[in-house]
């Protein structure tokens, strides 16, 4: 099953971006570490990007990368809207 990935600031990272995932469009973004079924251990590279190894695995598996600006936009959902 393919999902979506995005680089977003992580809590406690001083603003550094880490990989975030979601398996469906309506879900909230969560850090890659919240998905043990998809994540792999980070490389032991000082100062390396958190989630880079997971990104490489998932992009090869067909996951989509969402631009940070798109992921940070607030989505408004109308609960009264009819679904086509």
Coordinates of C-alpha atoms in Angstrom, one line a residue:
X1 CA 0.0 0.0 0.0
X2 CA 1.4 3.4 -1.0
X3 CA 1.0 6.5 1.1
X4 CA 2.4 10.0 1.3
X5 CA 5.6 11.5 2.7
X6 CA 6.6 15.0 3.6
X7 CA 9.5 16.8 5.3
X8 CA 8.1 18.8 8.3
X9 CA 9.6 20.3 11.4
X10 CA 9.8 17.8 14.2
X11 CA 9.1 18.5 17.9
X12 CA 12.2 19.0 19.9
X13 CA 14.4 19.2 16.7
X14 CA 15.0 23.0 16.9
X15 CA 13.1 23.4 13.6
X16 CA 14.9 20.7 11.7
X17 CA 12.7 18.8 9.4
X18 CA 12.1 15.1 9.7
X19 CA 10.1 12.7 7.6
X20 CA 6.4 12.5 8.3
X21 CA 4.0 10.0 6.8
X22 CA 0.3 9.4 6.3
X23 CA -1.4 6.4 4.8
X24 CA -4.5 8.2 3.7
X25 CA -5.2 11.8 2.6
X26 CA -7.7 12.5 5.5
X27 CA -5.1 11.5 8.1
X28 CA -2.9 13.9 10.0
X29 CA 0.9 13.8 9.3
X30 CA 2.9 11.8 11.9
X31 CA 6.6 11.3 12.3
X32 CA 8.0 8.3 10.5
X33 CA 8.9 6.7 13.8
X34 CA 5.2 6.3 14.5
X35 CA 5.0 3.8 11.7
X36 CA 7.3 0.9 12.7
X37 CA 5.8 -1.2 9.9
X38 CA 7.2 1.2 7.3
X39 CA 10.3 2.8 8.9
X40 CA 13.8 1.5 8.8
X41 CA 16.7 2.5 11.1
X42 CA 18.3 5.9 10.3
X43 CA 21.8 6.0 8.9
X44 CA 24.6 6.6 11.4
X45 CA 25.6 9.8 9.7
X46 CA 26.4 12.8 12.0
X47 CA 23.9 15.5 11.2
X48 CA 22.1 13.3 8.7
X49 CA 18.4 13.8 7.9
X50 CA 16.0 11.9 10.3
X51 CA 14.1 9.6 8.1
X52 CA 16.3 9.6 5.0
X53 CA 16.7 5.8 5.0
X54 CA 12.9 5.4 5.3
X55 CA 12.3 7.9 2.6
X56 CA 14.5 6.0 0.2
X57 CA 12.7 2.7 1.0
X58 CA 9.2 4.2 0.6
X59 CA 9.9 6.2 -2.6
X60 CA 11.1 3.0 -4.2
X61 CA 7.8 1.4 -3.0
X62 CA 5.7 4.0 -4.8
X63 CA 5.0 6.4 -2.0
X64 CA 4.4 10.0 -3.0
X65 CA 6.4 13.0 -1.8
X66 CA 4.2 16.0 -0.9
X67 CA 5.8 19.4 -0.9
X68 CA 6.2 20.9 2.6
X69 CA 4.2 24.0 1.7
X70 CA 1.3 21.9 0.5
X71 CA 1.4 19.7 3.6
X72 CA 1.3 22.8 5.9
X73 CA -1.8 24.2 4.4
X74 CA -4.8 24.0 6.6
X75 CA -7.5 21.7 5.3
X76 CA -11.1 22.5 5.9
X77 CA -13.5 19.7 5.8
X78 CA -17.3 20.3 5.5
X79 CA -18.9 17.5 7.4
X80 CA -22.3 18.3 5.7
X81 CA -20.9 18.0 2.2
X82 CA -22.2 15.1 0.1
X83 CA -19.6 12.7 -1.2
X84 CA -19.9 11.9 -4.9

